[in-house]
Coordinates of C-alpha atoms and ligand atoms in Angstrom, one line a residue:
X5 CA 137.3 144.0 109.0
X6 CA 137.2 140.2 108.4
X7 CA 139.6 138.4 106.1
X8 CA 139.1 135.0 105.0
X9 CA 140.6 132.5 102.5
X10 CA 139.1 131.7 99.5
X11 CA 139.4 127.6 99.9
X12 CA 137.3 126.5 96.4
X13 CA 134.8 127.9 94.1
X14 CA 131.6 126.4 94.8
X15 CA 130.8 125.6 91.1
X16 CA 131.4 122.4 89.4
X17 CA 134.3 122.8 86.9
X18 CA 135.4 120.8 84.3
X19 CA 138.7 119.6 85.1
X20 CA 141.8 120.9 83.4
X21 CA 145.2 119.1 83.3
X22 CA 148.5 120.9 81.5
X23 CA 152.0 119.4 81.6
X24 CA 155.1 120.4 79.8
X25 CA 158.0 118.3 79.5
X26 CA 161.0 121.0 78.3
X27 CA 161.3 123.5 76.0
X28 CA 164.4 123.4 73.4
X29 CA 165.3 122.4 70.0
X30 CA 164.1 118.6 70.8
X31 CA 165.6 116.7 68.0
X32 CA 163.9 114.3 65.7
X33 CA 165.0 110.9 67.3
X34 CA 164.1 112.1 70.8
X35 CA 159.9 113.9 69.8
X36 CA 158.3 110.1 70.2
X37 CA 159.8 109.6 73.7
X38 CA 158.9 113.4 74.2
X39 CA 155.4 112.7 73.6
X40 CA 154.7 109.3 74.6
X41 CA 156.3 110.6 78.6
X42 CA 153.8 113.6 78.3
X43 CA 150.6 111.7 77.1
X44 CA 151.5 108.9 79.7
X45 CA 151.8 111.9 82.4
X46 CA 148.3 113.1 81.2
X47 CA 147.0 109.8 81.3
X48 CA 148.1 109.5 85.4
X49 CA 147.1 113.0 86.0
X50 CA 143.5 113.1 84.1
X51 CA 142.9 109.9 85.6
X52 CA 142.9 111.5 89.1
X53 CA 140.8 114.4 87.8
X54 CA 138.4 112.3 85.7
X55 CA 137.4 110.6 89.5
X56 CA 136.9 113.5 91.1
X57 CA 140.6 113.8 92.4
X58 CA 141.8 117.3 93.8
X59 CA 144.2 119.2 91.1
X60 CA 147.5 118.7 93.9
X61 CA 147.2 115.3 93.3
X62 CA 146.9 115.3 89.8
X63 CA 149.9 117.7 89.2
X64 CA 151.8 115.4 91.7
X65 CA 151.4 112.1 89.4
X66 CA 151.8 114.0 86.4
X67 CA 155.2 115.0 87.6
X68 CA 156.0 111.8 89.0
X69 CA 155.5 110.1 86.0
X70 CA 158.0 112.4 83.9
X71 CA 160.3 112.0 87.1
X72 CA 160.8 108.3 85.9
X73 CA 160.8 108.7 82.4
X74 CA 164.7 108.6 81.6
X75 CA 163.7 111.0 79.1
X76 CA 163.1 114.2 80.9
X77 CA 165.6 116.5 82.8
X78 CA 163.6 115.5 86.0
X79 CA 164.6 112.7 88.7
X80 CA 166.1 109.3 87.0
X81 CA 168.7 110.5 83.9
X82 CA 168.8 114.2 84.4
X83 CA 171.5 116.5 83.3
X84 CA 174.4 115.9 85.2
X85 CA 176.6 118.8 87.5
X86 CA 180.2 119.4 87.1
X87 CA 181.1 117.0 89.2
X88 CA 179.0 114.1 87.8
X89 CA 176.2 114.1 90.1
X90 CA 172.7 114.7 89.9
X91 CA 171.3 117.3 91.9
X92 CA 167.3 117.7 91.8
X93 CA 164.8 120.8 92.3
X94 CA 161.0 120.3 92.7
X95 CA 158.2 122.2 93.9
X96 CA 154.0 122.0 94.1
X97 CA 151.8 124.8 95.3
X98 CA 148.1 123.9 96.1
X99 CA 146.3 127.1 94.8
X100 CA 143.0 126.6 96.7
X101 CA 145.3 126.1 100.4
X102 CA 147.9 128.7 99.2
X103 CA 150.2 125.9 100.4
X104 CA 153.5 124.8 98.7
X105 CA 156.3 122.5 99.0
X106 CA 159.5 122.6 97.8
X107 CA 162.9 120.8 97.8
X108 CA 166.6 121.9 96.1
X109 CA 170.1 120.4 96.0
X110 CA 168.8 116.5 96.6
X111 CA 170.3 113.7 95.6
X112 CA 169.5 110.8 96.8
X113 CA 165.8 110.9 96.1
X114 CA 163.9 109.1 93.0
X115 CA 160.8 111.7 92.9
X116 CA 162.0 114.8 94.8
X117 CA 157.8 115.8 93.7
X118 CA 156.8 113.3 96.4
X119 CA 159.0 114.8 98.8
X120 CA 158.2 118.3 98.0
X121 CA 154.4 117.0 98.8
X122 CA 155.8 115.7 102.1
X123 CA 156.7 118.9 103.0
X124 CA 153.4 120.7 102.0
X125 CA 151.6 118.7 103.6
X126 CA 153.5 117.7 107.0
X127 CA 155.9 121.0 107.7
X128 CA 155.3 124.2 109.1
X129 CA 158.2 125.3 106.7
X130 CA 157.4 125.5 102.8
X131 CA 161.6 124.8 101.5
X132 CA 164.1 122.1 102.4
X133 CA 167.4 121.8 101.0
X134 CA 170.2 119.2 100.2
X135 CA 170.8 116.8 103.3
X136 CA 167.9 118.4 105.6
X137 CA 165.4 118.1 102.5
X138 CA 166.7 114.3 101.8
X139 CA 166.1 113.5 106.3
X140 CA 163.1 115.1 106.0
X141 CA 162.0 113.2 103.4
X142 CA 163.3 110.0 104.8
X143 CA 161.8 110.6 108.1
X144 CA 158.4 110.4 106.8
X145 CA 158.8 107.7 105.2
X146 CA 160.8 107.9 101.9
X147 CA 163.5 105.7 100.5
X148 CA 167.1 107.4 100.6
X149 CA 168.8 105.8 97.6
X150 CA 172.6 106.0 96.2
X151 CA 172.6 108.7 93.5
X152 CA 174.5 106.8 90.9
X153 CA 171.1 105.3 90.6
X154 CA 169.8 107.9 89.4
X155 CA 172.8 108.6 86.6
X156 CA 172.9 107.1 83.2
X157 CA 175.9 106.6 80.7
X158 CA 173.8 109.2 78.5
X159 CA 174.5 111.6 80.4
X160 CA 178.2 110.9 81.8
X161 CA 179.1 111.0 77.6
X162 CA 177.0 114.3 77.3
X163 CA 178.6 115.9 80.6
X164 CA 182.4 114.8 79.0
X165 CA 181.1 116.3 76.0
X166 CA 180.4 119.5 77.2
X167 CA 182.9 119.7 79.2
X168 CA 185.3 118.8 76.5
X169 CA 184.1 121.9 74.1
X170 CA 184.5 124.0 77.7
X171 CA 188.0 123.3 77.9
X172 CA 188.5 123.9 74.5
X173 CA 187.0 127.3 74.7
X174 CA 184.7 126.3 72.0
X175 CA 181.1 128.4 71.6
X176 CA 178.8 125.7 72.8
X177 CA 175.1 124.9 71.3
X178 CA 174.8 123.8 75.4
X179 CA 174.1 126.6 78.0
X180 CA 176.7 125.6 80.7
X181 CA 174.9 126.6 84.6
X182 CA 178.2 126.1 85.7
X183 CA 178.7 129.8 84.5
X184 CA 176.7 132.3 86.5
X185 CA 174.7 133.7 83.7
X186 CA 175.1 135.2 80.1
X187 CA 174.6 138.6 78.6
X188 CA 171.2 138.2 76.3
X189 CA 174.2 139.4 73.4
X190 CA 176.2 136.1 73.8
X191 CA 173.1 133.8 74.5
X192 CA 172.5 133.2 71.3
X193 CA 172.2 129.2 71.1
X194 CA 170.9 128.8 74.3
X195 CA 167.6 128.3 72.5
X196 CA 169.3 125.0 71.1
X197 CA 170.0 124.0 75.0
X198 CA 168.4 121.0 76.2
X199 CA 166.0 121.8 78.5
X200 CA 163.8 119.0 79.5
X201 CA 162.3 120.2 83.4
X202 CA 159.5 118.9 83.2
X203 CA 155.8 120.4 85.2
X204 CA 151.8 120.2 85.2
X205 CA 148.9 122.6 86.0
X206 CA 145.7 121.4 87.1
X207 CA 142.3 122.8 87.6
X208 CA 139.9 120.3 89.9
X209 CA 135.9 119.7 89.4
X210 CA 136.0 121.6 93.0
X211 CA 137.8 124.9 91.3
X212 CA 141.2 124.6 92.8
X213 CA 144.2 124.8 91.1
X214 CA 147.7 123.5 91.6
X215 CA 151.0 123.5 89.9
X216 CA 154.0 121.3 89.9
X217 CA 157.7 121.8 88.8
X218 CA 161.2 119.3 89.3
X219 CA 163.8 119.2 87.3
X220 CA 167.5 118.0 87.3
X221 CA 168.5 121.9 86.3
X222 CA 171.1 122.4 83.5
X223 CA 173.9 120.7 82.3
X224 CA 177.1 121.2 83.8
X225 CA 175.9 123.5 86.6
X226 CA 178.1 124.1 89.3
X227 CA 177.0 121.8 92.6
X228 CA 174.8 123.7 94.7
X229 CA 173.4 125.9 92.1
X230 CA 169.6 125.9 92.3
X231 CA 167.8 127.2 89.0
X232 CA 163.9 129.2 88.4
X233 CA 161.9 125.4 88.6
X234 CA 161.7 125.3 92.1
X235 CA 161.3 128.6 93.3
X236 CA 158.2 129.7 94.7
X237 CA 156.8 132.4 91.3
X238 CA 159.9 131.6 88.9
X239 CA 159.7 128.3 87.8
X240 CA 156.0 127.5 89.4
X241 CA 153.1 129.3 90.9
X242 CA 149.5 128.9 91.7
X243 CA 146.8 130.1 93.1
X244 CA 142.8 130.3 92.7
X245 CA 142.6 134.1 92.9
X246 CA 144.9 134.0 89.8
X247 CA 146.2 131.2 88.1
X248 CA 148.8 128.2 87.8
X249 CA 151.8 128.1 86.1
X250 CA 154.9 126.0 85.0
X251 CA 158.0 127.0 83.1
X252 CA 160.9 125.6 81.6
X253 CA 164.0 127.4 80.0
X254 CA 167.0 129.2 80.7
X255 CA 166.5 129.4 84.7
X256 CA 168.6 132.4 85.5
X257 CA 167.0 134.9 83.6
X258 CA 163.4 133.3 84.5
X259 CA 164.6 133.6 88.1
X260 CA 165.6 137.0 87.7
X261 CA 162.1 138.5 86.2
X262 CA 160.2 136.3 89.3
X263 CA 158.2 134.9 85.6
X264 CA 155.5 132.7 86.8
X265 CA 153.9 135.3 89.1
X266 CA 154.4 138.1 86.6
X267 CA 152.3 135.6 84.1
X268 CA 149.7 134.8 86.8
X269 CA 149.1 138.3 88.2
X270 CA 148.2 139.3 84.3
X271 CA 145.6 137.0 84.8
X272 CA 144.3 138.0 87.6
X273 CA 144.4 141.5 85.8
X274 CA 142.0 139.8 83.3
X275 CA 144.8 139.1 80.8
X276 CA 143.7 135.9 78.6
X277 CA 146.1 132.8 79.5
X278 CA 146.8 132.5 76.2
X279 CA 147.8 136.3 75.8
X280 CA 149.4 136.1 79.4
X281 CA 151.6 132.9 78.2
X282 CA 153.2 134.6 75.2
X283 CA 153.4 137.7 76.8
X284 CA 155.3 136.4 79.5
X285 CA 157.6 134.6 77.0
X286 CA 157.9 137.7 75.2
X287 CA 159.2 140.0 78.4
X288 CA 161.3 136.6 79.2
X289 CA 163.6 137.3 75.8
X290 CA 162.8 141.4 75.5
X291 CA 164.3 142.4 79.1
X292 CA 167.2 139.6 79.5
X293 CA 167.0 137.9 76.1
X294 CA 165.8 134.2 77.6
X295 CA 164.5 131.4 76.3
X296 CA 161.9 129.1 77.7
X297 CA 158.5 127.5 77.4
X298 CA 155.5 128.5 79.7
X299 CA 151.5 126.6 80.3
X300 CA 149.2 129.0 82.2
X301 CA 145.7 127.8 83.3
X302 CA 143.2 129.9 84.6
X303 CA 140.8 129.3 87.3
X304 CA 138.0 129.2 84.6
X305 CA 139.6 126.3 82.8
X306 CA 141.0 128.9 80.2
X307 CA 144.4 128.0 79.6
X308 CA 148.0 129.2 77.2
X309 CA 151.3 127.7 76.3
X310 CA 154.1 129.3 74.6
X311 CA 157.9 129.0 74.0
X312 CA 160.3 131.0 72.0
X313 CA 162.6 127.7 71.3
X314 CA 162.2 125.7 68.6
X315 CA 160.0 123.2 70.5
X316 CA 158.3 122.3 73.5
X317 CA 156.8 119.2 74.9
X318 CA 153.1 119.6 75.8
X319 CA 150.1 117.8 76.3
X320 CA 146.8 118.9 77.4
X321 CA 143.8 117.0 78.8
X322 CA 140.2 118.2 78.9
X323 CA 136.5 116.8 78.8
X324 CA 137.3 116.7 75.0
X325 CA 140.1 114.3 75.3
X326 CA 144.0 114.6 75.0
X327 CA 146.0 116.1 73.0
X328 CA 149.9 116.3 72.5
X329 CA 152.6 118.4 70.5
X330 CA 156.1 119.4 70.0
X331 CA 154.7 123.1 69.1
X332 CA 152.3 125.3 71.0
Ligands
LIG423 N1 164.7 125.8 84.1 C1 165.6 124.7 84.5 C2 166.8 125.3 85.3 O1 167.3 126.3 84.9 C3 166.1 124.0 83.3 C4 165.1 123.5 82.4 O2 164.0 124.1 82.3 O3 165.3 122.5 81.7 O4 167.2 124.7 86.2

């Protein structure tokens, strides 16, 4: 019997390009910097797509893009750990190559998304992390920088302030990774957690499909700990024979239910994405009581987004033009 790799579809495809940029209760003074990061994402990404660019290098500017943007959870003024640091996840899987790339625990990297492609593209291995991701990256070719760098006085007043209602044993509005996990009966508020990860899904004029995730994790997280975003099927997934996924939430209980291959492999069942994608969000909260947002595009161009908290950053490029929201 012969196997073989599907590499592309042979038809020409409309190009496709979803990003997220968090899922939570994103409050009124932050939704214009919310949208203008995503629609400048799409802009980079569609850009590539538009020329006849291959989806991996779509998803990978998209992603870089939000990495600069102060705004996001993601590279430059993420959420900050215990110990005042910022400690960075990212990962892209190339769903025509079945090839991914991921890197956990960095910190001295500005786009850990570029160094995730380094390792796609130039390792044998598919996962670096902390020091051996950051010489890695650095021995082909990237800048090492000081991590205060990427810290901002935002988010040293926002780590003392949660730290302050920890110490004061005081129910917090702000999920705190620096606990393990919560019971779905004592999660209640989580929904109003920051959660600004930010990813993209693409679909190429060649058929192929990619996905991208990096994030600065949660707030408060204990050094070390590495959330759903940059795992291989949790936080990101794609591939042709199914479709490509990015999530954002509550990472432990998204890790736990292996989310963005149980989303993709209902459509590759024939699920619609847009079923699949608030299906998905639906098991998220009904088996561990979670909260997130998911996008979900098909190899057909078909495509779904849903959260279960009160907003989620989206925008969505197509032949038609671009679009952006606060609510899927
Ligand atoms: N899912 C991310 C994590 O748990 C956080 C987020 O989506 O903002 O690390």
């Amino acid at each position: 019997m012969h196997y073989h790799m599907r590499m592309s579809s042979a038809r020409k495809q409309e190009p496709v390009l979803l990003v997220h940029g968090g899922a939570w209760a994103i409050p009124e003074d932050a939704a214009a910097a919310h949208e203008a990061g995503v629609r400048s994402a799409l802009e980079a990404g569609y850009a590539i797509l538009k020329r006849g660019g291959t989806a991996l290098d779509a998803v990978e500017a998209a992603v870089t893009g939000m990495e600069d943007d102060p705004t996001f959870d993601a590279g430059r003024g993420s959420f900050l750990t215990h110990d005042g640091r910022v400690q960075l996840d990212a990962l892209l899987m190339d769903g025509g190559r079945m090839k991914a790339g991921g890197v956990a625990c960095v910190e001295r990297l500005r786009n850990p998304i570029q160094a995730a492609r380094l390792v796609l593209e130039e390792s044998p291995h598919v996962y670096f992390v902390g020091a051996g991701a950051e010489e890695f990256a650095r021995q082909h070719g990237m800048t090492l920088i000081d991590n205060s760098e990427l810290v901002l006085e935002r988010e040293r007043e926002r780590l003392a302030a949660a730290q302050a209602r920890e110490a004061a044993g005081l129910a917090d509005d702000t999920f705190s990774g620096h606990r393990d996990d919560k019971s779905p009966e004592t999660a209640c508020g989580a929904e109003m957690t920051s959660h600004d990860t930010v990813g993209a899904v693409a679909l190429d004029a060649a058929g192929n499909l990619a996905a991208a995730t990096s994030t600065g994790g949660t707030l408060n997280k204990t050094p070390g700990r590495v959330g759903d975003s940059s795992l291989i099927g949790c936080g990101c997934y794609a591939d042709n024979e199914a479709a490509a996924v990015s999530l954002t939430g509550w990472g432990e209980p998204i890790m736990k239910l292996v989310l963005g291959k149980w989303a993709t492999d209902h459509v590759a069942a024939g699920m619609a994405p847009e079923t699949a994608a608030c299906e998905a969000i639906g098991y998220l909260f009904r088996r561990l009581g979670g909260h997130g947002g998911i996008i979900l595009l098909g190899p057909d161009g078909r495509f779904g987004m849903a959260h279960n908290t009160p907003a989620m950053a989206w925008g969505v490029a197509t032949a038609a033009g671009l679009r952006t929201g606060l609510r899927a």
